[in-house]
Short mmCIF file of C-alpha atoms and ligand atoms in Angstrom, two decimals:
data_model
loop_
_atom_site.label_atom_id
_atom_site.label_comp_id
_atom_site.label_asym_id
_atom_site.label_seq_id
_atom_site.Cartn_x
_atom_site.Cartn_y
_atom_site.Cartn_z
CA MET A 109 153.98 89.44 106.55
CA SER A 110 150.98 89.38 108.83
CA ALA A 111 150.31 86.62 111.34
CA THR A 112 147.17 84.56 111.29
CA ASP A 113 145.12 82.18 113.44
CA ASP A 114 142.20 79.86 112.91
CA ARG A 115 139.60 82.58 113.62
CA HIS A 116 141.03 84.75 110.87
CA LEU A 117 139.73 85.14 107.31
CA THR A 118 141.06 87.15 104.38
CA LEU A 119 138.52 88.58 101.96
CA VAL A 120 139.49 89.77 98.48
CA GLY A 121 137.28 92.44 96.91
CA ALA A 122 135.38 95.18 98.76
CA GLY A 123 132.58 95.74 96.23
CA LEU A 124 129.09 94.76 97.40
CA ALA A 125 129.48 91.28 98.89
CA GLY A 126 132.94 91.77 100.48
CA PRO A 127 132.07 94.42 103.08
CA LEU A 128 128.71 92.78 103.91
CA LEU A 129 130.36 89.41 104.51
CA GLY A 130 133.16 91.09 106.49
CA LEU A 131 130.54 92.77 108.66
CA LEU A 132 128.63 89.52 109.29
CA LEU A 133 131.84 87.65 110.14
CA ALA A 134 133.32 90.36 112.36
CA ARG A 135 130.07 90.46 114.35
CA ARG A 136 130.50 86.71 114.95
CA GLY A 137 133.97 87.15 116.33
CA TRP A 138 136.13 86.51 113.27
CA ARG A 139 139.18 88.64 112.61
CA VAL A 140 138.79 89.84 109.04
CA ASP A 141 141.20 91.46 106.59
CA LEU A 142 139.51 92.84 103.47
CA PHE A 143 141.66 93.80 100.47
CA GLU A 144 140.40 95.98 97.59
CA ARG A 145 142.26 96.89 94.44
CA ARG A 146 140.64 100.34 94.18
CA GLY A 147 141.15 103.36 96.40
CA ASP A 148 138.84 104.11 99.32
CA PRO A 149 135.61 105.49 97.75
CA ARG A 150 134.97 107.46 100.94
CA VAL A 151 138.12 109.46 100.19
CA HIS A 152 138.33 109.45 96.40
CA GLY A 153 134.64 109.23 95.44
CA TYR A 154 133.08 106.13 93.93
CA ALA A 155 135.01 104.80 90.94
CA GLY A 156 133.70 106.23 87.68
CA GLY A 157 131.76 109.02 89.43
CA ARG A 158 128.56 108.18 87.51
CA SER A 159 125.30 107.31 89.29
CA ILE A 160 124.74 103.63 88.76
CA ASN A 161 121.88 101.97 90.54
CA LEU A 162 120.66 98.51 91.35
CA ALA A 163 117.35 96.91 92.18
CA LEU A 164 117.31 95.60 95.74
CA ALA A 165 114.74 92.91 96.50
CA GLU A 166 113.72 90.89 99.57
CA ARG A 167 116.70 88.51 99.51
CA GLY A 168 119.20 91.33 99.52
CA LEU A 169 117.15 93.31 101.99
CA ASN A 170 116.99 90.33 104.32
CA ALA A 171 120.78 90.03 104.27
CA LEU A 172 121.07 93.75 105.08
CA ARG A 173 118.52 93.20 107.88
CA THR A 174 120.66 90.35 109.26
CA ALA A 175 123.58 92.77 109.30
CA GLY A 176 121.46 95.52 110.91
CA VAL A 177 121.92 98.05 108.09
CA ASP A 178 118.60 97.70 106.21
CA ALA A 179 117.01 100.86 107.66
CA ASP A 180 120.01 103.00 106.69
CA VAL A 181 120.02 101.57 103.16
CA LEU A 182 116.27 102.10 102.69
CA LYS A 183 116.64 105.75 103.69
CA GLN A 184 118.58 106.24 100.44
CA ALA A 185 116.40 103.99 98.26
CA VAL A 186 113.55 104.76 95.87
CA MET A 187 110.58 102.39 95.83
CA MET A 188 109.69 100.77 92.49
CA ARG A 189 106.12 99.44 92.38
CA GLY A 190 106.28 97.88 88.94
CA ARG A 191 107.36 98.18 85.35
CA MET A 192 106.31 101.30 83.50
CA VAL A 193 106.18 100.07 79.91
CA HIS A 194 106.77 102.75 77.25
CA PHE A 195 105.18 101.64 73.99
CA ARG A 196 106.79 102.26 70.61
CA GLU A 197 103.73 104.07 69.34
CA GLY A 198 103.64 106.29 72.46
CA GLY A 199 101.85 105.97 75.76
CA GLU A 200 102.86 104.01 78.87
CA GLN A 201 101.38 101.48 81.26
CA LEU A 202 102.31 100.53 84.82
CA GLN A 203 102.45 96.76 85.36
CA ARG A 204 102.59 96.23 89.12
CA TYR A 205 105.14 93.70 90.38
CA GLY A 206 103.10 92.57 93.36
CA ARG A 207 99.71 92.83 94.99
CA ASP A 208 100.33 96.13 96.79
CA ASP A 209 103.13 98.29 98.27
CA SER A 210 104.23 95.41 100.49
CA GLU A 211 105.52 93.74 97.30
CA VAL A 212 107.93 96.19 95.69
CA ILE A 213 111.61 96.44 94.85
CA TRP A 214 114.00 99.31 95.65
CA SER A 215 116.42 101.28 93.55
CA ILE A 216 119.68 102.05 95.35
CA SER A 217 122.92 103.71 94.32
CA ARG A 218 125.81 101.27 94.02
CA GLY A 219 128.26 103.89 95.28
CA ASP A 220 126.18 104.89 98.32
CA LEU A 221 125.56 101.25 99.23
CA ASN A 222 129.25 100.42 98.90
CA ILE A 223 130.22 103.31 101.19
CA LEU A 224 127.55 102.46 103.77
CA LEU A 225 128.71 98.83 103.91
CA LEU A 226 132.38 99.82 104.18
CA ASP A 227 131.61 102.15 107.10
CA ALA A 228 129.60 99.43 108.85
CA ALA A 229 132.28 96.78 108.24
CA GLU A 230 135.02 99.06 109.53
CA ALA A 231 132.97 99.97 112.61
CA ALA A 232 132.54 96.22 113.31
CA GLY A 233 136.32 95.78 113.29
CA VAL A 234 137.10 94.65 109.71
CA ASN A 235 140.62 95.73 108.65
CA LEU A 236 140.23 97.42 105.27
CA HIS A 237 143.18 97.61 102.86
CA PHE A 238 142.55 99.78 99.80
CA ASP A 239 144.75 100.07 96.69
CA ARG A 240 145.76 96.45 97.19
CA ARG A 241 145.18 94.15 94.22
CA LEU A 242 145.48 90.40 94.60
CA GLU A 243 148.27 89.41 92.24
CA SER A 244 149.02 85.77 92.99
CA VAL A 245 148.54 83.08 95.61
CA ASP A 246 150.86 80.39 96.92
CA PHE A 247 148.28 77.94 98.27
CA ASP A 248 150.89 75.54 99.67
CA ALA A 249 152.62 78.19 101.74
CA GLN A 250 149.25 79.98 102.33
CA ILE A 251 150.63 83.32 101.23
CA ALA A 252 148.73 85.81 99.05
CA HIS A 253 150.59 88.56 97.18
CA PHE A 254 148.92 91.94 96.90
CA VAL A 255 150.33 94.86 94.93
CA GLY A 256 149.54 98.55 95.02
CA GLU A 257 151.12 101.92 95.60
CA GLY A 258 154.50 100.53 94.61
CA GLU A 259 154.41 97.91 97.36
CA ASP A 260 154.26 94.14 97.17
CA ILE A 261 152.65 92.68 100.27
CA ALA A 262 153.00 89.01 101.21
CA HIS A 263 150.01 88.22 103.37
CA ARG A 264 149.84 84.95 105.25
CA PHE A 265 146.29 83.62 105.23
CA ASN A 266 144.28 81.03 107.03
CA ALA A 267 141.65 80.99 104.24
CA LEU A 268 140.89 83.31 101.31
CA ILE A 269 137.36 84.31 100.39
CA GLY A 270 136.89 85.62 96.86
CA SER A 271 134.37 88.47 96.68
CA ASP A 272 136.35 90.02 93.84
CA GLY A 273 133.66 89.98 91.18
CA ALA A 274 133.22 88.51 87.73
CA GLY A 275 136.88 88.93 86.72
CA SER A 276 138.04 87.38 90.02
CA SER A 277 141.80 87.14 90.49
CA LEU A 278 141.32 84.60 93.27
CA ARG A 279 139.37 82.37 90.85
CA ALA A 280 142.23 82.69 88.36
CA ALA A 281 144.70 81.69 91.07
CA MET A 282 142.52 78.73 92.13
CA LEU A 283 142.26 77.65 88.48
CA ARG A 284 146.03 77.44 88.35
CA ALA A 285 145.93 75.09 91.36
CA THR A 286 142.89 72.97 90.48
CA ASP A 287 140.19 72.41 87.86
CA LEU A 288 137.07 74.34 88.82
CA GLY A 289 135.20 73.32 85.66
CA GLU A 290 134.91 76.92 84.52
CA ARG A 291 132.61 77.84 81.58
CA VAL A 292 131.75 81.35 80.45
CA GLU A 293 128.87 82.07 78.10
CA VAL A 294 129.09 85.55 76.67
CA MET A 295 125.74 87.04 75.63
CA PRO A 296 125.54 88.46 72.12
CA HIS A 297 124.26 91.69 73.70
CA SER A 298 126.01 94.51 75.56
CA TYR A 299 124.89 97.59 77.48
CA LYS A 300 125.54 101.30 77.76
CA GLU A 301 124.50 103.65 80.58
CA LEU A 302 123.00 107.12 79.96
CA GLU A 303 121.50 109.65 82.36
CA ILE A 304 118.22 111.51 82.78
CA PRO A 305 119.01 114.57 84.95
CA PRO A 306 116.50 116.19 87.33
CA ALA A 307 113.82 118.48 85.88
CA LEU A 308 114.36 122.25 86.06
CA ASP A 309 112.31 122.42 89.27
CA GLY A 310 114.60 119.77 90.82
CA GLY A 311 112.05 116.93 90.62
CA PHE A 312 112.01 113.67 88.66
CA ARG A 313 111.33 113.91 84.93
CA MET A 314 109.21 110.72 84.90
CA GLU A 315 107.19 108.69 87.39
CA ALA A 316 109.73 108.05 90.15
CA ASN A 317 108.31 104.89 91.71
CA ALA A 318 108.75 102.56 88.76
CA LEU A 319 111.33 100.71 86.73
CA HIS A 320 110.82 102.13 83.23
CA ILE A 321 111.13 99.83 80.21
CA TRP A 322 111.09 100.56 76.52
CA PRO A 323 110.77 97.02 75.05
CA ARG A 324 111.66 96.84 71.39
CA GLY A 325 112.11 93.16 70.52
CA ASP A 326 115.78 92.22 70.55
CA TYR A 327 116.83 95.49 72.18
CA MET A 328 115.48 97.71 74.94
CA CYS A 329 116.10 100.56 77.34
CA ILE A 330 115.41 100.52 81.05
CA ALA A 331 115.62 103.39 83.58
CA LEU A 332 115.86 103.20 87.38
CA PRO A 333 115.35 106.23 89.65
CA ASN A 334 118.08 107.64 91.91
CA ASP A 335 117.37 109.49 95.12
CA GLU A 336 119.03 112.63 93.73
CA ARG A 337 116.12 112.80 91.24
CA THR A 338 118.00 111.43 88.26
CA PHE A 339 117.42 108.17 86.37
CA THR A 340 120.13 105.84 85.18
CA VAL A 341 119.12 104.62 81.73
CA THR A 342 120.61 101.41 80.37
CA LEU A 343 120.43 100.59 76.69
CA PHE A 344 120.72 96.84 75.95
CA MET A 345 121.38 95.92 72.31
CA PRO A 346 122.91 93.12 70.25
CA ASN A 347 126.61 93.49 69.54
CA GLU A 348 126.12 92.93 65.81
CA GLY A 349 123.30 93.21 63.29
CA PRO A 350 121.09 95.91 61.79
CA ILE A 351 120.27 97.42 65.22
CA SER A 352 123.36 96.90 67.31
CA PHE A 353 126.32 98.54 68.98
CA GLU A 354 128.33 97.83 65.85
CA ALA A 355 125.76 99.65 63.70
CA THR A 356 125.43 102.50 66.22
CA ALA A 357 128.99 103.71 65.98
CA ASP A 358 128.71 106.98 67.93
CA GLY A 359 126.45 109.31 69.88
CA HIS A 360 124.95 110.89 66.77
CA ALA A 361 123.93 107.48 65.44
CA ALA A 362 122.50 106.68 68.89
CA LYS A 363 120.44 109.86 68.80
CA THR A 364 118.96 108.87 65.44
CA LEU A 365 118.10 105.43 66.85
CA PHE A 366 116.49 106.98 69.93
CA GLU A 367 114.47 109.48 67.86
CA ARG A 368 113.01 106.55 65.93
CA ASP A 369 112.57 103.89 68.62
CA PHE A 370 112.62 105.60 72.04
CA ALA A 371 111.14 108.94 70.99
CA ASP A 372 109.60 109.86 74.35
CA ALA A 373 112.99 109.36 76.06
CA VAL A 374 114.92 111.75 73.80
CA PRO A 375 113.86 115.04 75.46
CA LEU A 376 114.65 113.48 78.85
CA ILE A 377 118.30 112.70 78.03
CA PRO A 378 119.85 116.06 77.06
CA ASN A 379 123.41 114.63 77.04
CA LEU A 380 122.56 111.53 75.04
CA VAL A 381 125.26 112.08 72.41
CA HIS A 382 127.92 112.83 75.00
CA ASP A 383 126.90 109.98 77.35
CA TYR A 384 126.88 107.47 74.51
CA ASP A 385 130.36 108.49 73.37
CA ALA A 386 131.86 108.87 76.84
CA ASN A 387 130.46 105.84 78.70
CA PRO A 388 131.93 102.40 78.16
CA THR A 389 130.01 99.58 76.49
CA GLY A 390 129.71 96.73 79.00
CA MET A 391 129.65 93.06 78.06
CA LEU A 392 127.26 90.54 79.60
CA ALA A 393 128.13 86.98 80.48
CA THR A 394 127.16 84.02 82.64
CA LEU A 395 129.90 82.23 84.58
CA TYR A 396 129.45 78.59 85.52
CA LEU A 397 131.78 76.70 87.87
CA ASP A 398 131.55 73.08 88.98
CA ARG A 399 133.47 73.85 92.15
CA TRP A 400 133.61 76.98 94.27
CA HIS A 401 136.19 76.03 96.87
CA LEU A 402 139.69 74.67 97.27
CA ASP A 403 139.40 72.50 100.40
CA GLY A 404 139.56 74.81 103.42
CA ARG A 405 141.97 77.29 101.85
CA ALA A 406 139.79 79.28 99.47
CA VAL A 407 136.17 79.78 98.48
CA LEU A 408 134.37 82.03 95.98
CA LEU A 409 131.02 83.79 96.27
CA GLY A 410 128.96 86.44 94.50
CA ASP A 411 129.93 87.29 90.95
CA ALA A 412 133.33 85.61 91.40
CA ALA A 413 131.46 82.28 91.65
CA HIS A 414 128.39 82.81 89.47
CA ALA A 415 128.25 86.07 87.50
CA MET A 416 124.92 86.35 85.68
CA VAL A 417 123.22 88.63 83.18
CA PRO A 418 121.36 91.47 84.93
CA PHE A 419 117.82 90.90 83.63
CA HIS A 420 116.31 89.70 86.88
CA GLY A 421 118.08 92.35 88.97
CA GLN A 422 119.32 89.55 91.23
CA GLY A 423 123.14 89.42 90.98
CA MET A 424 123.70 91.51 94.09
CA ASN A 425 120.68 90.00 95.84
CA CYS A 426 122.08 86.52 95.24
CA ALA A 427 125.57 87.62 96.33
CA PHE A 428 124.09 89.01 99.57
CA GLU A 429 122.21 85.75 100.16
CA ASP A 430 125.55 83.95 99.66
CA CYS A 431 127.08 86.10 102.42
CA VAL A 432 124.39 85.13 104.95
CA SER A 433 124.71 81.49 103.98
CA LEU A 434 128.51 81.39 104.20
CA ALA A 435 128.54 83.22 107.54
CA SER A 436 126.04 80.70 108.97
CA HIS A 437 127.94 77.67 107.68
CA LEU A 438 131.11 79.09 109.19
CA ALA A 439 129.29 79.53 112.51
CA LEU A 440 128.00 75.94 112.46
CA ASP A 441 131.20 74.16 111.48
CA ARG A 442 134.68 75.00 112.73
CA ASP A 443 136.27 72.97 109.97
CA LEU A 444 136.68 75.38 107.07
CA ALA A 445 136.75 72.74 104.34
CA SER A 446 133.44 71.25 105.41
CA ALA A 447 131.85 74.69 105.97
CA PHE A 448 132.90 75.74 102.45
CA ALA A 449 131.62 72.45 101.00
CA ALA A 450 128.25 72.84 102.76
CA PHE A 451 127.98 76.43 101.56
CA GLU A 452 128.69 75.37 97.98
CA ALA A 453 126.22 72.47 98.16
CA GLU A 454 123.48 74.81 99.34
CA ARG A 455 124.14 77.73 97.02
CA ARG A 456 125.41 76.31 93.71
CA PRO A 457 122.08 74.81 92.50
CA ASN A 458 120.33 78.01 93.50
CA ALA A 459 122.84 80.19 91.67
CA ALA A 460 122.37 78.04 88.57
CA ALA A 461 118.59 78.53 88.81
CA ILE A 462 118.75 82.32 89.03
CA GLN A 463 121.31 82.39 86.22
CA ALA A 464 118.81 80.54 84.01
CA MET A 465 115.91 82.77 85.08
CA ALA A 466 117.99 85.91 84.42
CA LEU A 467 118.68 84.73 80.87
CA GLU A 468 114.99 83.94 80.33
CA ASN A 469 113.98 87.32 81.65
CA TYR A 470 115.80 89.13 78.85
CA ARG A 471 113.20 87.91 76.41
CA GLU A 472 110.37 88.76 78.77
CA MET A 473 111.58 92.32 79.33
CA SER A 474 112.69 93.19 75.85
CA ASP A 475 110.04 91.41 73.84
CA ARG A 476 107.10 90.06 75.80
CA VAL A 477 105.89 92.74 78.22
CA ASP A 478 103.82 94.41 75.48
CA ASP A 479 102.46 91.17 73.88
CA ALA A 480 98.75 90.36 74.12
CA ASP A 481 99.32 86.67 74.99
CA PHE A 482 101.82 87.60 77.71
CA LEU A 483 99.40 90.11 79.20
CA LEU A 484 96.60 87.52 79.17
CA GLN A 485 98.86 84.99 80.93
CA ARG A 486 99.73 87.65 83.52
CA GLN A 487 96.04 88.34 84.09
CA LEU A 488 95.36 84.64 84.63
CA GLU A 489 98.45 84.34 86.83
CA ARG A 490 97.14 87.11 89.10
CA GLN A 491 93.72 85.43 89.35
CA LEU A 492 95.19 82.02 90.12
CA ALA A 493 97.44 83.61 92.74
CA GLU A 494 94.35 85.10 94.40
CA ARG A 495 92.40 81.82 94.21
CA HIS A 496 95.31 79.75 95.53
CA PRO A 497 97.44 81.78 97.95
CA GLY A 498 100.55 79.92 99.07
CA LEU A 499 100.08 77.43 96.26
CA PHE A 500 100.11 79.28 92.94
CA VAL A 501 102.65 82.06 93.55
CA PRO A 502 103.94 84.03 90.54
CA ARG A 503 107.59 83.26 89.83
CA TYR A 504 108.53 86.93 89.95
CA ALA A 505 107.06 87.11 93.47
CA MET A 506 108.95 83.99 94.60
CA VAL A 507 112.23 85.46 93.30
CA SER A 508 111.75 89.08 94.36
CA PHE A 509 109.49 89.20 97.40
CA MET A 510 110.24 85.89 99.11
CA ARG A 511 113.27 83.84 100.06
CA VAL A 512 112.20 80.44 98.77
CA PRO A 513 115.30 78.87 97.22
CA TYR A 514 115.84 80.04 93.64
CA ALA A 515 115.83 76.41 92.47
CA THR A 516 112.34 75.94 93.94
CA ALA A 517 111.11 79.16 92.31
CA TYR A 518 112.53 78.00 88.98
CA GLU A 519 110.92 74.57 89.12
CA ARG A 520 107.52 75.79 90.31
CA GLY A 521 107.65 78.62 87.77
CA ARG A 522 108.13 76.06 85.01
CA ILE A 523 105.05 74.08 86.09
CA GLN A 524 102.95 77.24 86.47
CA ARG A 525 104.03 78.66 83.10
CA ALA A 526 103.01 75.42 81.36
CA LEU A 527 99.58 75.66 82.98
CA LEU A 528 99.15 79.32 81.99
CA VAL A 529 100.11 78.56 78.39
CA GLU A 530 97.80 75.52 78.28
CA ALA A 531 94.85 77.50 79.66
CA THR A 532 95.25 80.58 77.45
CA THR A 533 96.32 79.13 74.10
CA GLY A 534 93.86 80.18 71.41
CA ARG A 535 92.07 82.69 73.68
CA ASP A 536 92.06 86.46 73.69
CA SER A 537 90.32 86.86 77.04
CA LEU A 538 89.62 84.87 80.21
CA ASP A 539 85.91 84.63 79.36
CA GLY A 540 84.81 81.01 79.30
CA ILE A 541 87.90 79.67 81.14
CA ASP A 542 87.20 76.34 82.79
CA TRP A 543 87.99 77.30 86.38
CA ASP A 544 87.04 73.89 87.80
CA TRP A 545 89.60 72.20 85.58
CA LEU A 546 92.22 74.85 86.37
CA ASP A 547 91.69 74.70 90.13
CA HIS A 548 91.98 70.94 89.99
CA GLU A 549 95.20 71.13 87.93
CA VAL A 550 96.76 73.65 90.33
CA HIS A 551 96.25 71.21 93.21
CA ALA A 552 97.36 68.23 91.14
CA ARG A 553 100.59 69.85 89.90
CA LEU A 554 101.74 71.94 92.89
CA LEU A 555 102.36 71.24 96.57
CA PRO A 556 101.87 74.09 99.06
CA LEU A 557 104.83 76.43 99.06
CA ASP A 558 106.63 76.45 102.37
CA ALA A 559 107.73 80.09 102.16
CA GLY A 560 111.20 80.70 103.52
P1 LIG B 282 131.51 93.36 92.70
O1 LIG B 282 130.44 94.25 93.19
O2 LIG B 282 131.88 93.41 91.26
O3 LIG B 282 132.80 93.66 93.57
C1 LIG B 282 134.06 93.09 93.29
C2 LIG B 282 135.12 93.95 93.96
O4 LIG B 282 136.36 93.27 93.88
C3 LIG B 282 135.32 95.29 93.27
O5 LIG B 282 135.32 96.34 94.23
C4 LIG B 282 136.68 95.15 92.60
O6 LIG B 282 137.38 96.38 92.49
C5 LIG B 282 137.38 94.19 93.54
N1 LIG B 282 138.47 93.44 92.91
C6 LIG B 282 138.48 92.88 91.67
N2 LIG B 282 139.66 92.27 91.43
C7 LIG B 282 140.40 92.43 92.56
C8 LIG B 282 141.72 92.03 92.93
N3 LIG B 282 142.51 91.33 92.10
N4 LIG B 282 142.17 92.37 94.16
C9 LIG B 282 141.39 93.09 95.03
N5 LIG B 282 140.15 93.51 94.71
C10 LIG B 282 139.66 93.18 93.51
N6 LIG B 282 122.25 93.04 90.71
C11 LIG B 282 121.11 93.23 91.41
O7 LIG B 282 120.88 92.55 92.42
N7 LIG B 282 120.19 94.15 91.02
C12 LIG B 282 120.36 94.91 89.90
O8 LIG B 282 119.50 95.73 89.54
C13 LIG B 282 121.53 94.72 89.12
N8 LIG B 282 121.75 95.43 88.00
C14 LIG B 282 122.89 95.25 87.27
C15 LIG B 282 123.08 95.98 86.10
C16 LIG B 282 124.21 95.79 85.33
C17 LIG B 282 124.37 96.56 84.05
C18 LIG B 282 125.19 94.86 85.77
C19 LIG B 282 126.43 94.62 84.96
C20 LIG B 282 125.02 94.14 86.94
C21 LIG B 282 123.86 94.33 87.70
N9 LIG B 282 123.64 93.60 88.89
C22 LIG B 282 122.48 93.76 89.59
C23 LIG B 282 124.63 92.61 89.36
C24 LIG B 282 125.52 93.15 90.48
O9 LIG B 282 126.17 94.32 90.04
C25 LIG B 282 126.56 92.11 90.86
O10 LIG B 282 125.97 90.86 90.98
C26 LIG B 282 127.22 92.49 92.20
O11 LIG B 282 127.95 93.69 92.04
C27 LIG B 282 128.13 91.37 92.66
O12 LIG B 282 128.78 91.76 93.83
P2 LIG B 282 130.26 91.21 94.15
O13 LIG B 282 130.61 91.82 95.46
O14 LIG B 282 130.28 89.75 93.95
O15 LIG B 282 131.18 91.83 92.99
#
């Protein structure tokens, strides 16, 4: 049993948030033990072995900057300037995310990022313990039991921090001790990952600097570039119904679906049948909790506290923002219970806002990006953003390129969307728009955005 003191913290889960938080805390003088149920990916390779990538945006990048690892991460990242929409009837169109290349997002490999963060955390003095799964917690005695490699370790803790993801064992242990008000909403859609390999000359098979989308109504494919010149394709589909995972029982059925609905992608995915059969189907859910901490003894963050659907590409970004927030509250307040409470008060409304925006974005990505009324609203949005900088800021920009609280972005986005709908209803172009009225309404409905 290990000893502990009041400058010691025990983190559970060394995925994305765990090592980043460990690094931030170790740099501020905390002693940190970080336990992970899997083996060390630097020795065994990243679990699963497949290339899986994530979109990194300003919030996540800022957290990496705070930890001093942003430059190393960006060396391995691929810039994505916008959405490349692949139409059903053929042809594609790039919809830029921002005004120019200062407003972009980045595709990074989950495995490479995990390894980079583990190396940095270890170098900062974090004690890493792999192959150690949290099994149970005795909160009264402040002892956590980890199992792995035939051993059962009783670890005495000062406080436990749960960075152990959506299926968090620490959350389960806390739920046995107290009511966290847990609710899980499972989406009626799931996902499956496929791969586009490099071209024969070793280059990318499609435009590299874009997030590709094949919107098809209630289902869609997306593809993100990897720096080894591959793309990870993700198919999102309902679980049941005429076009669904249930109806697409195997790789051959998937190939038929792709030939009909994603025809330009078929020649790019030579192992479609194999990938479909071999790769797991992942479920999608939103996790809501009324409480994230158990006085000063335990606190949750990242997916363990607020798992969300991936349609805004913000789960990791939000988890990284959590890490910066928790590390600063712990620096400001030596009392763990009040630091955890302040962290929760700051982050919980924001997590709820990005959870809601992520759910809304499914419809936008899968169904709206090729609609005429959506495109007209986007055109007006861009013009209003130019006419009113710092006042009318597109919601996507607030979420992805800025650090204004998610809750602010959500609320302002709601007001702006209502204005865009009001101004464009019944129109098929911006000709004849009443700019005087619109400019007046922008000032009447929005206060200047104090960008964070
Ligand atoms: P995780 O990364 O899940 O890490 C949890 C860790 O805890 C794991 O290493 C696990 O092995 C370990 N663990 C679990 N149980 C135990 C235990 N009992 N004991 C010890 N260790 C344990 N986010 C983005 O920002 N951008 C994107 O583009 C994006 N795309 C996504 C696409 C898909 C299909 C999905 C499903 C998610 C996506 N996300 C994206 C969300 C992102 O993956 C998560 O929000 C992020 O991984 C959360 O980080 P975390 O550290 O909280 O949890």
